[in-house]
Amino acid sequence: AMLQEYVALRFKKVKPKTVVNELVPIKLMFRNAVKSGYLRNNPAHDVVRPIVQEEEMEILTPEEIKLFLEHVRLKYRTFFLTAILTGLRRGELLGLQGKNIDWNHNQIHVRRSLWEGQLVTPKTKASVRRVDMTPTLVEELRRHKSLYSVRDSDFVFRNSVGKPHDPDSLVRRQFLPALERAGVKRVRFHDLRHTNVALRIEQGQNIKYIQNQLGHASIQTTIDRYGHLLKEVNTEQAMKLEN
């Protein structure tokens, strides 16, 4: 009853997904206590979890992407372009350092992520990955490096003192105003990741390759989230089979 009351109180303050995430270690703790003989029953076993509604994803069209990038302040343009062309998460982008870019093979090595001001290991083992860069992105990142380098800082996207940008401030002061100036629909920053997947699928990239580029631990995750973007009618693929 105490745990159910805790869930109800938290549900008033945070998103349902956050409450569910908090319940995971609580249930695990009590399960281990039962296994070790400290408790007869797990008091968290029958706690009712809040229903998590999957947030509907918004996707920018190529025309909207172009408009948006035209209205972003020049200093931040490469940051948002990298998000769109790689699908990196916000923390992965802000934790990106120069040493993580392989200029010889045109790849970004995702090894660290910025979380509450600290560099941490990405959320899963699969999140540590190599992401291929397009020629345009390579050129843009080289230009960004030459224009906005800060002494004694290896962060690719940084403020004037060489520290990573504040993620919330970046969205509030740069991302949303640029969307408004461009006359583009208001989307979440994470929707740039969804947009990246939509572009990849539209260009016929293999779903396994997309999974690796996004850093999903399971291909089922990729299919569950983005399967609806796959063409239901694909005569080109049928013709390949015919041939």
CSV table of C-alpha atoms in Angstrom, one decimal:
chain,number,residue,atom,x,y,z
A,1,ALA,CA,0.0,0.0,0.0
A,2,MET,CA,2.9,2.4,0.8
A,3,LEU,CA,4.5,1.7,-2.6
A,4,GLN,CA,1.2,2.2,-4.4
A,5,GLU,CA,0.8,5.5,-2.6
A,6,TYR,CA,4.3,6.5,-3.7
A,7,VAL,CA,3.4,5.7,-7.3
A,8,ALA,CA,0.3,7.9,-7.0
A,9,LEU,CA,2.3,10.8,-5.6
A,10,ARG,CA,5.0,10.6,-8.2
A,11,PHE,CA,2.5,10.3,-11.0
A,12,LYS,CA,1.3,13.9,-10.1
A,13,LYS,CA,4.8,15.3,-10.5
A,14,VAL,CA,6.6,13.4,-13.3
A,15,LYS,CA,5.8,11.5,-16.5
A,16,PRO,CA,4.4,7.9,-16.3
A,17,LYS,CA,7.6,6.6,-18.0
A,18,THR,CA,9.7,8.1,-15.2
A,19,VAL,CA,7.5,6.4,-12.5
A,20,VAL,CA,7.9,3.1,-14.3
A,21,ASN,CA,11.7,3.6,-14.5
A,22,GLU,CA,11.8,4.3,-10.7
A,23,LEU,CA,9.8,1.1,-10.0
A,24,VAL,CA,12.3,-1.1,-11.8
A,25,PRO,CA,15.1,-1.0,-9.2
A,26,ILE,CA,12.5,-1.0,-6.3
A,27,LYS,CA,11.0,-4.3,-7.6
A,28,LEU,CA,14.5,-5.8,-8.2
A,29,MET,CA,15.6,-4.9,-4.7
A,30,PHE,CA,12.7,-6.6,-3.1
A,31,ARG,CA,12.9,-9.6,-5.4
A,32,ASN,CA,16.6,-10.1,-4.4
A,33,ALA,CA,15.6,-9.7,-0.7
A,34,VAL,CA,13.1,-12.6,-1.1
A,35,LYS,CA,15.7,-14.7,-3.0
A,36,SER,CA,18.2,-14.1,-0.2
A,37,GLY,CA,15.7,-15.0,2.6
A,38,TYR,CA,15.3,-11.5,4.1
A,39,LEU,CA,11.6,-11.3,3.2
A,40,ARG,CA,8.9,-13.9,2.6
A,41,ASN,CA,7.0,-11.9,0.0
A,42,ASN,CA,7.9,-9.2,-2.5
A,43,PRO,CA,5.8,-6.1,-1.4
A,44,ALA,CA,6.3,-4.5,-4.9
A,45,HIS,CA,5.1,-7.5,-6.8
A,46,ASP,CA,1.5,-6.4,-7.2
A,47,VAL,CA,2.1,-2.6,-7.4
A,48,VAL,CA,0.1,-1.3,-10.4
A,49,ARG,CA,2.2,0.7,-12.8
A,50,PRO,CA,0.9,3.7,-14.6
A,51,ILE,CA,0.1,3.2,-18.3
A,52,VAL,CA,2.8,4.7,-20.5
A,53,GLN,CA,1.3,6.2,-23.6
A,54,GLU,CA,3.8,6.1,-26.5
A,55,GLU,CA,4.4,9.7,-27.6
A,56,GLU,CA,3.5,10.3,-31.2
A,57,MET,CA,6.5,11.0,-33.3
A,58,GLU,CA,6.6,14.0,-35.7
A,59,ILE,CA,8.8,13.9,-38.8
A,60,LEU,CA,10.2,16.8,-40.7
A,61,THR,CA,10.0,16.7,-44.5
A,62,PRO,CA,13.2,17.5,-46.5
A,63,GLU,CA,11.6,20.9,-47.4
A,64,GLU,CA,10.9,21.6,-43.7
A,65,ILE,CA,14.5,20.6,-42.8
A,66,LYS,CA,15.9,23.0,-45.3
A,67,LEU,CA,13.7,25.8,-44.0
A,68,PHE,CA,14.6,25.1,-40.4
A,69,LEU,CA,18.4,25.1,-41.1
A,70,GLU,CA,18.1,28.4,-43.0
A,71,HIS,CA,16.6,30.0,-39.9
A,72,VAL,CA,19.0,28.5,-37.3
A,73,ARG,CA,21.8,30.8,-36.0
A,74,LEU,CA,25.0,30.0,-38.0
A,75,LYS,CA,26.9,28.9,-34.8
A,76,TYR,CA,24.3,26.1,-34.1
A,77,ARG,CA,23.6,25.0,-37.7
A,78,THR,CA,26.1,22.2,-37.7
A,79,PHE,CA,24.8,20.9,-34.4
A,80,PHE,CA,21.3,20.5,-35.7
A,81,LEU,CA,22.5,19.2,-39.1
A,82,THR,CA,24.5,16.5,-37.3
A,83,ALA,CA,21.4,15.5,-35.3
A,84,ILE,CA,19.4,15.2,-38.5
A,85,LEU,CA,22.0,13.3,-40.6
A,86,THR,CA,23.2,10.9,-37.9
A,87,GLY,CA,20.2,10.3,-35.6
A,88,LEU,CA,22.4,10.8,-32.5
A,89,ARG,CA,20.6,11.4,-29.2
A,90,ARG,CA,21.0,14.9,-27.7
A,91,GLY,CA,23.3,13.7,-24.9
A,92,GLU,CA,25.5,11.9,-27.4
A,93,LEU,CA,25.8,15.0,-29.6
A,94,LEU,CA,26.7,17.2,-26.6
A,95,GLY,CA,29.2,14.6,-25.3
A,96,LEU,CA,30.9,14.3,-28.7
A,97,GLN,CA,34.6,15.2,-28.7
A,98,GLY,CA,37.1,15.8,-31.5
A,99,LYS,CA,38.9,12.5,-30.7
A,100,ASN,CA,35.7,10.6,-31.4
A,101,ILE,CA,35.6,11.7,-35.1
A,102,ASP,CA,37.4,9.4,-37.5
A,103,TRP,CA,38.2,11.7,-40.4
A,104,ASN,CA,39.9,8.9,-42.4
A,105,HIS,CA,36.8,6.7,-42.5
A,106,ASN,CA,34.2,9.5,-42.1
A,107,GLN,CA,32.7,8.0,-39.0
A,108,ILE,CA,31.7,9.3,-35.5
A,109,HIS,CA,32.5,7.0,-32.7
A,110,VAL,CA,29.8,7.3,-30.0
A,111,ARG,CA,31.5,6.5,-26.8
A,112,ARG,CA,30.2,9.0,-24.2
A,113,SER,CA,27.0,10.9,-23.5
A,114,LEU,CA,26.3,14.0,-21.6
A,115,TRP,CA,23.9,13.4,-18.7
A,116,GLU,CA,23.2,16.2,-16.1
A,117,GLY,CA,26.4,17.9,-16.9
A,118,GLN,CA,28.5,14.7,-16.6
A,119,LEU,CA,30.1,12.5,-19.3
A,120,VAL,CA,28.8,9.0,-18.9
A,121,THR,CA,28.8,5.8,-20.8
A,122,PRO,CA,25.9,5.6,-23.3
A,123,LYS,CA,22.7,3.9,-22.0
A,124,THR,CA,23.3,0.4,-23.5
A,125,LYS,CA,26.2,-1.6,-24.9
A,126,ALA,CA,24.7,-1.2,-28.4
A,127,SER,CA,24.8,2.6,-28.0
A,128,VAL,CA,28.6,2.5,-28.2
A,129,ARG,CA,28.8,2.4,-32.0
A,130,ARG,CA,30.2,3.9,-35.2
A,131,VAL,CA,28.0,6.2,-37.2
A,132,ASP,CA,28.7,6.9,-40.8
A,133,MET,CA,28.8,10.5,-41.9
A,134,THR,CA,27.7,11.9,-45.3
A,135,PRO,CA,30.2,13.9,-47.3
A,136,THR,CA,28.2,17.1,-46.6
A,137,LEU,CA,28.3,16.5,-42.9
A,138,VAL,CA,32.1,15.8,-43.0
A,139,GLU,CA,32.6,19.2,-44.7
A,140,GLU,CA,30.3,21.0,-42.3
A,141,LEU,CA,32.0,19.5,-39.2
A,142,ARG,CA,35.5,20.5,-40.6
A,143,ARG,CA,34.2,24.1,-41.1
A,144,HIS,CA,32.7,24.2,-37.7
A,145,LYS,CA,35.9,23.0,-36.1
A,146,SER,CA,38.0,25.7,-37.8
A,147,LEU,CA,35.5,28.5,-36.9
A,148,TYR,CA,34.5,27.7,-33.4
A,149,SER,CA,37.5,26.0,-31.8
A,150,VAL,CA,38.2,26.9,-28.1
A,151,ARG,CA,41.6,26.4,-26.5
A,152,ASP,CA,42.0,23.4,-24.2
A,153,SER,CA,38.5,22.1,-25.1
A,154,ASP,CA,37.9,19.0,-27.2
A,155,PHE,CA,34.1,19.2,-27.2
A,156,VAL,CA,32.8,19.6,-30.8
A,157,PHE,CA,29.7,21.5,-29.7
A,158,ARG,CA,30.7,23.9,-26.9
A,159,ASN,CA,30.0,27.3,-25.5
A,160,SER,CA,32.4,30.3,-25.3
A,161,VAL,CA,34.3,28.8,-22.3
A,162,GLY,CA,34.8,25.4,-23.9
A,163,LYS,CA,32.0,23.5,-22.0
A,164,PRO,CA,29.2,21.6,-23.7
A,165,HIS,CA,26.1,23.6,-24.3
A,166,ASP,CA,23.3,23.4,-21.8
A,167,PRO,CA,20.8,20.9,-23.4
A,168,ASP,CA,17.6,22.6,-22.1
A,169,SER,CA,18.8,26.1,-23.0
A,170,LEU,CA,19.8,24.9,-26.4
A,171,VAL,CA,16.3,23.7,-27.1
A,172,ARG,CA,14.6,26.7,-25.6
A,173,ARG,CA,16.7,29.4,-27.0
A,174,GLN,CA,17.9,28.0,-30.4
A,175,PHE,CA,15.8,25.0,-31.5
A,176,LEU,CA,12.2,26.2,-30.9
A,177,PRO,CA,12.7,29.8,-32.0
A,178,ALA,CA,14.3,28.6,-35.2
A,179,LEU,CA,11.3,26.4,-35.9
A,180,GLU,CA,9.0,29.4,-35.3
A,181,ARG,CA,11.0,31.7,-37.5
A,182,ALA,CA,11.0,29.1,-40.3
A,183,GLY,CA,7.2,28.6,-40.0
A,184,VAL,CA,7.8,24.9,-39.4
A,185,LYS,CA,5.5,22.9,-37.1
A,186,ARG,CA,6.7,22.7,-33.5
A,187,VAL,CA,8.4,19.3,-32.9
A,188,ARG,CA,10.5,17.9,-30.0
A,189,PHE,CA,14.3,17.8,-30.4
A,190,HIS,CA,14.0,14.0,-30.3
A,191,ASP,CA,11.9,14.1,-33.4
A,192,LEU,CA,15.1,14.9,-35.3
A,193,ARG,CA,16.1,11.4,-34.5
A,194,HIS,CA,12.8,10.1,-35.9
A,195,THR,CA,13.3,12.3,-39.0
A,196,ASN,CA,16.7,10.7,-39.5
A,197,VAL,CA,15.1,7.2,-39.5
A,198,ALA,CA,12.4,8.3,-41.9
A,199,LEU,CA,15.0,9.6,-44.3
A,200,ARG,CA,17.0,6.4,-44.1
A,201,ILE,CA,13.9,4.2,-44.7
A,202,GLU,CA,12.8,6.4,-47.6
A,203,GLN,CA,16.2,5.9,-49.2
A,204,GLY,CA,16.0,2.1,-48.8
A,205,GLN,CA,18.5,1.5,-46.1
A,206,ASN,CA,18.6,-2.0,-44.6
A,207,ILE,CA,16.7,-2.1,-41.2
A,208,LYS,CA,19.6,-3.9,-39.6
A,209,TYR,CA,22.0,-1.2,-40.7
A,210,ILE,CA,19.5,1.4,-39.3
A,211,GLN,CA,19.4,-0.4,-36.0
A,212,ASN,CA,23.2,-0.3,-35.7
A,213,GLN,CA,23.4,3.4,-36.7
A,214,LEU,CA,20.8,4.3,-34.0
A,215,GLY,CA,22.3,2.1,-31.3
A,216,HIS,CA,19.3,0.1,-30.5
A,217,ALA,CA,20.1,-3.0,-28.5
A,218,SER,CA,17.5,-5.1,-30.4
A,219,ILE,CA,16.3,-4.9,-34.0
A,220,GLN,CA,12.8,-5.5,-32.6
A,221,THR,CA,13.0,-2.1,-31.0
A,222,THR,CA,13.7,-0.5,-34.3
A,223,ILE,CA,10.9,-2.4,-36.0
A,224,ASP,CA,8.4,-1.7,-33.2
A,225,ARG,CA,9.1,2.0,-33.4
A,226,TYR,CA,9.6,2.6,-37.1
A,227,GLY,CA,7.9,-0.4,-38.8
A,228,HIS,CA,4.9,1.7,-39.7
A,229,LEU,CA,7.3,3.9,-41.9
A,230,LEU,CA,8.2,0.9,-44.1
A,231,LYS,CA,6.3,0.7,-47.4
A,232,GLU,CA,3.3,-1.6,-47.2
A,233,VAL,CA,3.4,-1.9,-51.0
A,234,ASN,CA,6.9,-2.2,-52.5
A,235,THR,CA,6.8,-3.3,-56.1
A,236,GLU,CA,10.5,-2.6,-56.5
A,237,GLN,CA,11.4,-5.3,-53.9
A,238,ALA,CA,9.0,-7.7,-55.6
A,239,MET,CA,10.7,-7.1,-59.0
A,240,LYS,CA,14.1,-7.8,-57.4
A,241,LEU,CA,12.7,-11.2,-56.2
A,242,GLU,CA,11.2,-11.8,-59.6
A,243,ASN,CA,14.6,-11.1,-61.3
